[in-house]
Amino acid sequence: MGLDFSIIPKYLDVVLLGAAWTMGITVASAILSFFGGIVFAVVALYAPWIIRQPFRLIEWVFMGTPLLLQLFLIYFGLVQIGIDLPAFIAGIIGLGLHFAVYNSELIQTAILAVDKGQMEAARTLGLSRGEALRKVVIPQAVRAVIPPIGNNMIALLKDSALVSVIGVSELTLSAQRVIGKTYRPFEFYILAAAFYYVINLCMEWVQRKIERRIAISR
Amino acid sequence: MTEQTDFVEIRHAQKSFGALEVLKDISLSVTRGQIVGIIGSSGSGKSTLLRAINDLDPLTGGEIWLDGVQVNKSLPHRQYEKHINEMRQQVGMVFQHFNLFPHMTARENVTMAPKMLKGLSQAAADKLAEEQLDKVGMLERIDYYPSQLSGGQKQRVAIARALAMKPKLMLFDEATSALDPELVEEVNLVMKRLAEEHMTMIIVTHEMDFAASVCDRVLFMDKGVVVEEGPPATMFKHPTKERTREFLRKHIEGAK
């Protein structure tokens, strides 16, 4: 059986829908991982001991175990304690928190690297520590870590294929389903790969846009 | 009859870092509108004293009073934070390295705190930014980011930022030390103009000429104590203490 790419148009809508799900899940969990990363970083650096501990446990779980297991735990495990999440929500939470932990590491380092004169200047004007963090320190830290966070987000896009295991019809699973009908794995995996590549390019473009916008204010 | 309390009063200020005592029982009072210069070699404690006034470097002993209110009074943590934030709004500070917020334009640097802490509307804040930046000759650069400004321009924006909070007292911590020589004058001019407006100022400086021309009083500090103080004419021309003479000799030779 040779290759026949002419079969693609017939099933393109299925794969496109899968690509749309992948994009949606990636964007939603990227946003969650970004803001979650900031929250984790601030808690790790500034929260009192008693609040830090549960967060450390969450961080340990999400950093020290496979993402696949985390997705199973959130989707199948939480049902047992009465939390029944739709698969795509479970996927977004799993991916989002997993990468939030990685983003948090970057943001913590960046917060500590902001010149201490910045905090002093803000405090001198009368801002509280919290206000100074929010308006002065964190915005600068976040600007500094946009490039490495961008790398994490591309890893997130690729790992979003894992949510197929909890039944979300994203790009990889859609391709598999089409292959199940057509027995044409090469054509449709290549097609899926091409879509991942295009989404990747879009994300890099957005990242460059953001970087250019903040370049002047560094 | 009410007793005259001075505008700024430092009573028996003492500060140690571990075993190292950097301020040893310093008392100083400044009247409203007075301009006090503090000179001394690095490590003399002059910056520490300045930074104690708005509690950036809290004292380990002694009291700081501003306009009849004790700055470093003892309060439970929460209340102290609130109190100190209110006190700091009344004290402007200018740093050696400007410490402008790099992610904000000159306008945003000036308006951030007034908007946040005094609830100014955007329109009122814009007007304030224009006023204050005009005052330091930076109106044309109102929408520039710090990275697009020279050192002197940055420092002038930093002064505008401090003035926008309408402080009662301005503290200058070696405001021109990090500047290229040709940029010092523009910052000095702004400070002179403030002096003409009778802003109360405490200025830590290495520039003897500037101190002589602007200050009403000059203190010479060494090893955590005020060795000598007086009007600049006396201090610079006829210092009475040997340590002062030595410092001035070195400094004036160094400047040549």
Short mmCIF file of C-alpha atoms in Angstrom, two decimals:
data_model
loop_
_atom_site.label_atom_id
_atom_site.label_comp_id
_atom_site.label_asym_id
_atom_site.label_seq_id
_atom_site.Cartn_x
_atom_site.Cartn_y
_atom_site.Cartn_z
CA MET A 1 0.00 0.00 0.00
CA GLY A 2 1.59 3.24 -1.17
CA LEU A 3 1.04 6.72 0.17
CA ASP A 4 -2.09 8.55 -0.92
CA PHE A 5 -2.50 12.08 0.37
CA SER A 6 -5.57 12.67 -1.77
CA ILE A 7 -7.63 11.09 1.00
CA ILE A 8 -6.92 13.98 3.33
CA PRO A 9 -9.61 16.49 2.20
CA LYS A 10 -12.35 14.02 3.00
CA TYR A 11 -11.39 13.89 6.68
CA LEU A 12 -9.88 17.35 6.98
CA ASP A 13 -12.80 18.69 9.02
CA VAL A 14 -12.26 16.08 11.74
CA VAL A 15 -8.58 16.88 12.00
CA LEU A 16 -9.25 20.63 11.89
CA LEU A 17 -11.69 20.31 14.75
CA GLY A 18 -9.03 18.40 16.65
CA ALA A 19 -6.55 21.20 15.92
CA ALA A 20 -9.05 23.72 17.23
CA TRP A 21 -9.39 21.74 20.47
CA THR A 22 -5.62 21.56 20.80
CA MET A 23 -5.34 25.32 20.35
CA GLY A 24 -8.12 25.99 22.82
CA ILE A 25 -6.68 23.72 25.46
CA THR A 26 -3.18 25.04 24.91
CA VAL A 27 -4.22 28.70 25.18
CA ALA A 28 -6.39 28.08 28.25
CA SER A 29 -3.75 26.06 30.07
CA ALA A 30 -1.01 28.51 29.01
CA ILE A 31 -2.96 31.32 30.66
CA LEU A 32 -3.56 29.20 33.75
CA SER A 33 0.11 28.24 33.90
CA PHE A 34 1.19 31.87 33.56
CA PHE A 35 -0.96 33.32 36.32
CA GLY A 36 -0.66 30.15 38.38
CA GLY A 37 3.11 30.47 38.02
CA ILE A 38 3.00 34.01 39.39
CA VAL A 39 0.83 32.92 42.33
CA PHE A 40 3.08 29.94 43.10
CA ALA A 41 6.17 32.15 42.90
CA VAL A 42 4.77 34.82 45.21
CA VAL A 43 3.58 32.20 47.69
CA ALA A 44 6.94 30.43 47.63
CA LEU A 45 8.83 33.66 48.25
CA TYR A 46 6.58 35.69 50.51
CA ALA A 47 3.73 33.70 52.06
CA PRO A 48 3.85 32.66 55.70
CA TRP A 49 4.98 29.12 56.44
CA ILE A 50 1.50 27.76 57.03
CA ILE A 51 0.31 28.79 53.56
CA ARG A 52 3.55 27.75 51.88
CA GLN A 53 3.30 24.13 52.95
CA PRO A 54 0.19 23.03 50.99
CA PHE A 55 1.57 24.83 47.95
CA ARG A 56 4.83 22.96 48.31
CA LEU A 57 2.89 19.73 48.29
CA ILE A 58 1.09 20.73 45.08
CA GLU A 59 4.41 21.73 43.52
CA TRP A 60 5.98 18.47 44.53
CA VAL A 61 3.14 16.47 43.01
CA PHE A 62 3.19 18.37 39.74
CA MET A 63 6.95 18.46 39.37
CA GLY A 64 7.82 15.02 40.67
CA THR A 65 5.29 12.83 38.90
CA PRO A 66 4.49 12.17 35.23
CA LEU A 67 1.96 14.48 33.59
CA LEU A 68 0.11 11.41 32.37
CA LEU A 69 -0.45 10.24 35.92
CA GLN A 70 -1.55 13.73 36.95
CA LEU A 71 -4.17 13.76 34.21
CA PHE A 72 -5.47 10.35 35.28
CA LEU A 73 -5.59 11.50 38.87
CA ILE A 74 -7.51 14.68 38.08
CA TYR A 75 -9.94 13.08 35.63
CA PHE A 76 -10.53 9.60 37.08
CA GLY A 77 -9.33 10.00 40.65
CA LEU A 78 -11.19 13.15 41.67
CA VAL A 79 -14.53 11.58 40.72
CA GLN A 80 -14.15 9.34 43.76
CA ILE A 81 -14.17 12.35 46.04
CA GLY A 82 -17.13 13.84 44.22
CA ILE A 83 -15.33 16.14 41.78
CA ASP A 84 -16.51 15.12 38.35
CA LEU A 85 -14.82 17.35 35.80
CA PRO A 86 -15.42 17.34 32.05
CA ALA A 87 -12.39 15.83 30.32
CA PHE A 88 -11.22 19.05 28.66
CA ILE A 89 -11.44 20.96 31.97
CA ALA A 90 -9.46 18.22 33.70
CA GLY A 91 -6.93 18.47 30.86
CA ILE A 92 -6.62 22.24 31.17
CA ILE A 93 -6.17 22.03 34.95
CA GLY A 94 -3.59 19.25 34.65
CA LEU A 95 -1.55 20.93 31.93
CA GLY A 96 -2.00 24.38 33.47
CA LEU A 97 -0.82 23.44 36.97
CA HIS A 98 1.96 21.21 35.66
CA PHE A 99 3.46 24.09 33.72
CA ALA A 100 2.58 26.64 36.39
CA VAL A 101 5.09 24.87 38.62
CA TYR A 102 7.80 25.18 35.98
CA ASN A 103 6.89 28.82 35.29
CA SER A 104 6.97 29.48 39.01
CA GLU A 105 10.61 28.40 39.20
CA LEU A 106 11.50 30.87 36.44
CA ILE A 107 9.47 33.69 37.94
CA GLN A 108 10.94 33.18 41.42
CA THR A 109 14.45 33.53 40.07
CA ALA A 110 13.43 36.61 38.10
CA ILE A 111 11.76 38.24 41.11
CA LEU A 112 14.91 37.75 43.16
CA ALA A 113 16.96 39.22 40.30
CA VAL A 114 15.00 42.50 40.19
CA ASP A 115 17.27 45.20 41.62
CA LYS A 116 16.40 45.82 45.25
CA GLY A 117 16.41 49.55 44.57
CA GLN A 118 13.12 49.02 42.76
CA MET A 119 11.39 47.78 45.88
CA GLU A 120 13.03 50.55 47.89
CA ALA A 121 11.89 53.25 45.49
CA ALA A 122 8.34 51.95 45.55
CA ARG A 123 8.30 51.67 49.36
CA THR A 124 9.73 55.17 49.63
CA LEU A 125 6.73 56.51 47.72
CA GLY A 126 4.49 54.91 50.34
CA LEU A 127 3.48 51.67 48.64
CA SER A 128 3.07 48.62 50.84
CA ARG A 129 5.18 45.58 50.07
CA GLY A 130 2.27 43.89 48.35
CA GLU A 131 1.55 46.94 46.22
CA ALA A 132 5.21 47.30 45.34
CA LEU A 133 5.38 43.67 44.30
CA ARG A 134 2.28 43.93 42.18
CA LYS A 135 3.05 47.20 40.42
CA VAL A 136 6.83 47.27 40.30
CA VAL A 137 8.65 44.02 40.98
CA ILE A 138 6.46 41.33 39.41
CA PRO A 139 5.85 43.17 36.12
CA GLN A 140 9.61 43.47 35.68
CA ALA A 141 10.24 39.86 36.65
CA VAL A 142 7.60 38.65 34.22
CA ARG A 143 9.06 40.73 31.39
CA ALA A 144 12.43 39.15 32.03
CA VAL A 145 11.09 35.60 31.81
CA ILE A 146 8.90 35.91 28.73
CA PRO A 147 11.45 34.09 26.50
CA PRO A 148 11.91 31.02 28.76
CA ILE A 149 8.18 30.95 29.55
CA GLY A 150 7.61 30.92 25.80
CA ASN A 151 9.73 27.77 25.60
CA ASN A 152 7.63 26.20 28.33
CA MET A 153 4.50 27.07 26.40
CA ILE A 154 5.79 25.26 23.34
CA ALA A 155 6.47 22.22 25.50
CA LEU A 156 2.92 22.63 26.80
CA LEU A 157 1.54 22.56 23.27
CA LYS A 158 3.34 19.30 22.58
CA ASP A 159 2.32 17.75 25.89
CA SER A 160 -1.31 18.68 25.20
CA ALA A 161 -1.40 15.50 23.09
CA LEU A 162 -1.47 13.63 26.41
CA VAL A 163 -4.99 14.80 27.19
CA SER A 164 -6.11 12.41 24.44
CA VAL A 165 -5.75 9.64 27.03
CA ILE A 166 -8.65 11.04 29.02
CA GLY A 167 -10.74 11.20 25.88
CA VAL A 168 -10.42 14.79 24.72
CA SER A 169 -10.67 14.78 20.91
CA GLU A 170 -7.72 17.00 20.36
CA LEU A 171 -5.42 16.88 17.39
CA THR A 172 -3.62 13.61 18.10
CA LEU A 173 -6.74 11.70 19.07
CA SER A 174 -8.65 13.05 16.06
CA ALA A 175 -5.87 11.87 13.78
CA GLN A 176 -5.96 8.46 15.44
CA ARG A 177 -9.69 8.19 14.96
CA VAL A 178 -9.42 9.01 11.27
CA ILE A 179 -6.62 6.47 10.97
CA GLY A 180 -8.91 3.91 12.62
CA LYS A 181 -11.32 4.39 9.76
CA THR A 182 -8.93 4.79 6.86
CA TYR A 183 -5.89 2.71 7.90
CA ARG A 184 -3.72 5.55 6.63
CA PRO A 185 -1.42 6.30 9.62
CA PHE A 186 1.39 8.00 7.73
CA GLU A 187 -0.78 10.54 5.93
CA PHE A 188 -2.76 11.59 8.96
CA TYR A 189 0.08 11.60 11.48
CA ILE A 190 2.00 13.78 9.06
CA LEU A 191 -1.03 16.02 8.73
CA ALA A 192 -1.33 16.26 12.50
CA ALA A 193 2.38 17.03 12.72
CA ALA A 194 1.92 19.80 10.18
CA PHE A 195 -0.86 21.30 12.28
CA TYR A 196 1.30 21.16 15.41
CA TYR A 197 4.01 22.93 13.47
CA VAL A 198 1.64 25.66 12.33
CA ILE A 199 0.30 26.20 15.85
CA ASN A 200 3.90 26.31 17.02
CA LEU A 201 4.68 29.03 14.49
CA CYS A 202 1.66 31.03 15.64
CA MET A 203 2.83 30.81 19.24
CA GLU A 204 6.32 31.91 18.34
CA TRP A 205 4.86 34.82 16.43
CA VAL A 206 2.79 35.90 19.43
CA GLN A 207 5.84 35.55 21.66
CA ARG A 208 7.94 37.72 19.36
CA LYS A 209 5.19 40.34 19.33
CA ILE A 210 5.12 40.40 23.12
CA GLU A 211 8.90 40.52 23.37
CA ARG A 212 9.11 43.41 20.96
CA ARG A 213 6.48 45.32 22.87
CA ILE A 214 8.33 44.97 26.15
CA ALA A 215 11.86 45.34 24.75
CA ILE A 216 11.74 49.11 25.05
CA SER A 217 10.64 49.05 28.65
CA ARG A 218 13.44 46.96 30.06
CA MET B 1 3.03 79.07 75.12
CA THR B 2 3.77 76.10 72.92
CA GLU B 3 7.22 74.76 72.72
CA GLN B 4 8.80 75.00 69.32
CA THR B 5 9.38 71.46 68.02
CA ASP B 6 11.63 71.19 65.08
CA PHE B 7 10.36 69.91 61.77
CA VAL B 8 12.70 66.96 61.61
CA GLU B 9 14.22 65.66 64.80
CA ILE B 10 16.60 62.80 65.19
CA ARG B 11 17.15 61.88 68.80
CA HIS B 12 19.99 59.63 69.87
CA ALA B 13 19.93 57.62 66.65
CA GLN B 14 21.80 54.37 67.01
CA LYS B 15 22.21 51.65 64.42
CA SER B 16 24.18 48.42 64.47
CA PHE B 17 24.63 45.68 61.95
CA GLY B 18 25.54 42.82 64.26
CA ALA B 19 28.61 43.91 66.16
CA LEU B 20 29.27 46.82 63.82
CA GLU B 21 27.92 50.10 65.10
CA VAL B 22 27.34 52.41 62.13
CA LEU B 23 25.45 55.21 63.89
CA LYS B 24 26.53 56.18 67.38
CA ASP B 25 24.06 58.35 69.26
CA ILE B 26 23.37 60.97 66.61
CA SER B 27 21.00 63.83 67.32
CA LEU B 28 20.02 66.37 64.73
CA SER B 29 17.21 68.78 64.19
CA VAL B 30 16.15 70.51 61.02
CA THR B 31 13.71 73.39 60.85
CA ARG B 32 11.10 73.77 58.15
CA GLY B 33 12.63 74.99 54.91
CA GLN B 34 16.16 74.32 56.04
CA ILE B 35 18.64 72.61 53.76
CA VAL B 36 21.12 70.37 55.46
CA GLY B 37 24.08 68.76 53.75
CA ILE B 38 25.79 65.67 55.07
CA ILE B 39 29.34 64.99 53.98
CA GLY B 40 31.81 62.33 54.95
CA SER B 41 33.76 59.46 53.49
CA SER B 42 32.05 56.25 52.49
CA GLY B 43 31.27 54.08 55.47
CA SER B 44 30.84 57.11 57.68
CA GLY B 45 27.15 56.30 58.16
CA LYS B 46 25.76 59.28 56.27
CA SER B 47 23.58 57.25 53.89
CA THR B 48 22.43 55.02 56.73
CA LEU B 49 21.34 58.08 58.69
CA LEU B 50 19.43 59.41 55.68
CA ARG B 51 17.78 56.07 55.06
CA ALA B 52 16.78 55.84 58.71
CA ILE B 53 14.69 58.98 58.36
CA ASN B 54 12.08 57.17 56.23
CA ASP B 55 12.80 53.84 57.89
CA LEU B 56 14.44 52.17 54.88
CA ASP B 57 17.22 51.22 57.27
CA PRO B 58 15.42 51.05 60.62
CA LEU B 59 17.33 52.35 63.63
CA THR B 60 18.24 49.99 66.42
CA GLY B 61 17.89 52.80 68.94
CA GLY B 62 16.66 56.38 69.13
CA GLU B 63 13.79 58.28 67.61
CA ILE B 64 12.96 60.02 64.36
CA TRP B 65 10.30 62.71 64.38
CA LEU B 66 8.75 64.45 61.40
CA ASP B 67 6.44 67.41 61.85
CA GLY B 68 5.45 66.36 65.35
CA VAL B 69 4.90 62.67 64.56
CA GLN B 70 7.32 59.94 65.49
CA VAL B 71 8.30 58.00 62.38
CA ASN B 72 9.73 54.90 64.05
CA LYS B 73 7.22 54.57 66.86
CA SER B 74 6.60 51.17 68.28
CA LEU B 75 3.36 49.65 67.01
CA PRO B 76 2.12 46.13 66.26
CA HIS B 77 3.35 44.98 62.86
CA ARG B 78 0.17 45.63 60.83
CA GLN B 79 -0.39 49.09 62.27
CA TYR B 80 3.25 49.95 61.90
CA GLU B 81 3.17 49.09 58.19
CA LYS B 82 0.17 51.36 57.70
CA HIS B 83 1.79 54.13 59.72
CA ILE B 84 5.12 53.92 57.95
CA ASN B 85 3.48 53.94 54.51
CA GLU B 86 1.68 57.13 55.48
CA MET B 87 4.90 58.68 56.78
CA ARG B 88 6.79 57.75 53.65
CA GLN B 89 4.23 59.49 51.48
CA GLN B 90 5.37 62.70 53.15
CA VAL B 91 9.06 62.11 52.54
CA GLY B 92 10.47 62.13 49.02
CA MET B 93 13.67 60.24 48.37
CA VAL B 94 16.11 60.43 45.50
CA PHE B 95 18.64 57.64 45.04
CA GLN B 96 22.14 57.51 43.65
CA HIS B 97 21.06 55.01 40.98
CA PHE B 98 17.72 56.73 40.24
CA ASN B 99 15.70 53.52 40.68
CA LEU B 100 13.19 54.61 38.07
CA PHE B 101 10.70 51.90 37.17
CA PRO B 102 12.02 50.69 33.80
CA HIS B 103 8.71 49.26 32.63
CA MET B 104 6.93 52.59 32.98
CA THR B 105 7.23 55.82 31.00
CA ALA B 106 8.26 59.04 32.74
CA ARG B 107 4.56 59.89 33.03
CA GLU B 108 3.73 56.53 34.60
CA ASN B 109 6.70 56.72 36.94
CA VAL B 110 5.39 60.05 38.22
CA THR B 111 1.71 59.15 38.41
CA MET B 112 1.78 55.56 39.66
CA ALA B 113 1.96 56.31 43.38
CA PRO B 114 -0.42 59.32 43.40
CA LYS B 115 -3.00 57.32 41.44
CA MET B 116 -2.65 54.32 43.65
CA LEU B 117 -2.35 55.96 47.05
CA LYS B 118 -4.27 59.20 46.63
CA GLY B 119 -6.88 57.93 44.21
CA LEU B 120 -6.14 60.54 41.53
CA SER B 121 -8.16 60.24 38.34
CA GLN B 122 -6.27 59.70 35.08
CA ALA B 123 -6.93 63.31 34.07
CA ALA B 124 -5.70 64.72 37.38
CA ALA B 125 -2.71 62.39 37.28
CA ASP B 126 -1.81 63.50 33.76
CA LYS B 127 -1.98 67.12 34.83
CA LEU B 128 0.23 66.33 37.81
CA ALA B 129 2.75 64.51 35.62
CA GLU B 130 2.91 67.44 33.22
CA GLU B 131 3.37 69.92 36.07
CA GLN B 132 6.07 67.94 37.82
CA LEU B 133 7.96 66.95 34.70
CA ASP B 134 7.80 70.54 33.44
CA LYS B 135 9.31 71.66 36.72
CA VAL B 136 12.37 69.47 36.13
CA GLY B 137 12.51 70.32 32.43
CA MET B 138 11.43 66.88 31.27
CA LEU B 139 8.00 67.64 29.84
CA GLU B 140 9.15 66.87 26.32
CA ARG B 141 10.14 63.37 27.35
CA ILE B 142 6.94 62.62 29.22
CA ASP B 143 6.21 59.43 27.27
CA TYR B 144 9.78 58.15 27.11
CA TYR B 145 10.91 55.05 28.95
CA PRO B 146 13.89 55.31 31.31
CA SER B 147 16.01 53.28 28.89
CA GLN B 148 15.61 56.12 26.40
CA LEU B 149 16.91 58.77 28.81
CA SER B 150 20.37 59.91 29.89
CA GLY B 151 21.44 59.60 33.52
CA GLY B 152 20.76 63.24 34.26
CA GLN B 153 17.35 63.02 32.65
CA LYS B 154 16.55 59.88 34.62
CA GLN B 155 17.47 61.59 37.86
CA ARG B 156 15.31 64.58 37.01
CA VAL B 157 12.35 62.27 36.36
CA ALA B 158 13.10 60.54 39.67
CA ILE B 159 12.94 63.92 41.42
CA ALA B 160 9.62 64.66 39.69
CA ARG B 161 8.34 61.28 40.82
CA ALA B 162 9.22 62.08 44.43
CA LEU B 163 7.74 65.58 44.22
CA ALA B 164 4.47 64.27 42.79
CA MET B 165 3.60 62.91 46.23
CA LYS B 166 3.84 66.51 47.54
CA PRO B 167 6.35 65.59 50.23
CA LYS B 168 7.14 67.79 53.21
CA LEU B 169 10.75 66.72 53.17
CA MET B 170 13.12 65.59 50.44
CA LEU B 171 16.05 63.27 51.02
CA PHE B 172 18.85 63.07 48.47
CA ASP B 173 21.21 60.13 48.70
CA GLU B 174 24.20 61.07 46.55
CA ALA B 175 21.88 62.09 43.77
CA THR B 176 24.67 63.03 41.37
CA SER B 177 27.38 60.51 42.26
CA ALA B 178 26.48 58.08 39.48
CA LEU B 179 26.29 60.74 36.79
CA ASP B 180 28.84 61.63 34.14
CA PRO B 181 30.40 64.97 35.10
CA GLU B 182 28.67 66.86 32.30
CA LEU B 183 25.26 65.71 33.52
CA VAL B 184 25.69 66.76 37.14
CA GLU B 185 24.79 70.38 36.58
CA GLU B 186 21.26 69.80 35.24
CA VAL B 187 20.37 67.83 38.36
CA ASN B 188 22.02 70.37 40.64
CA LEU B 189 19.96 73.11 38.99
CA VAL B 190 16.74 71.28 39.77
CA MET B 191 17.83 70.88 43.38
CA LYS B 192 18.75 74.57 43.59
CA ARG B 193 15.31 75.50 42.32
CA LEU B 194 13.75 73.34 45.03
CA ALA B 195 15.92 75.12 47.56
CA GLU B 196 14.61 78.47 46.31
CA GLU B 197 11.08 77.20 46.90
CA HIS B 198 12.05 76.49 50.50
CA MET B 199 11.62 72.75 50.31
CA THR B 200 13.12 71.16 53.41
CA MET B 201 15.98 68.99 52.20
CA ILE B 202 18.59 66.69 53.62
CA ILE B 203 21.31 66.07 51.10
CA VAL B 204 24.02 63.46 51.33
CA THR B 205 26.67 64.52 48.86
CA HIS B 206 30.27 64.28 47.77
CA GLU B 207 30.14 67.61 46.02
CA MET B 208 31.56 70.21 48.34
CA ASP B 209 30.92 73.12 45.97
CA PHE B 210 27.29 72.22 45.66
CA ALA B 211 26.90 71.75 49.40
CA ALA B 212 28.55 75.11 49.95
CA SER B 213 26.26 76.91 47.54
CA VAL B 214 22.93 75.36 48.54
CA CYS B 215 23.02 74.21 52.14
CA ASP B 216 22.18 76.27 55.19
CA ARG B 217 24.09 73.86 57.34
CA VAL B 218 26.63 71.15 56.69
CA LEU B 219 27.39 68.12 58.86
CA PHE B 220 30.60 66.20 58.61
CA MET B 221 30.21 62.58 59.65
CA ASP B 222 32.93 60.06 60.36
CA LYS B 223 32.70 56.56 61.81
CA GLY B 224 29.07 56.92 62.84
CA VAL B 225 29.30 60.26 64.62
CA VAL B 226 28.79 63.88 63.62
CA VAL B 227 32.27 65.29 64.00
CA GLU B 228 31.45 68.85 63.20
CA GLU B 229 28.61 70.93 61.89
CA GLY B 230 27.95 74.52 60.96
CA PRO B 231 27.14 76.89 58.14
CA PRO B 232 29.04 75.98 54.96
CA ALA B 233 31.18 79.09 55.04
CA THR B 234 32.61 78.14 58.42
CA MET B 235 32.72 74.42 57.74
CA PHE B 236 34.61 74.62 54.51
CA LYS B 237 36.84 77.60 55.26
CA HIS B 238 37.56 77.25 58.95
CA PRO B 239 36.88 73.72 60.15
CA THR B 240 37.82 73.34 63.78
CA LYS B 241 38.36 69.60 63.96
CA GLU B 242 41.42 67.87 62.62
CA ARG B 243 39.36 65.02 61.07
CA THR B 244 37.24 67.53 59.14
CA ARG B 245 40.31 69.33 57.88
CA GLU B 246 41.85 66.07 56.75
CA PHE B 247 38.68 64.98 54.95
CA LEU B 248 38.29 68.32 53.19
CA ARG B 249 41.96 68.41 52.21
CA LYS B 250 41.72 64.96 50.65
CA HIS B 251 38.45 65.71 49.00
CA ILE B 252 39.45 68.99 47.50
CA GLU B 253 42.74 67.55 46.29
CA GLY B 254 40.85 64.56 44.93
CA ALA B 255 38.57 66.83 42.98
CA LYS B 256 41.46 68.61 41.27
#
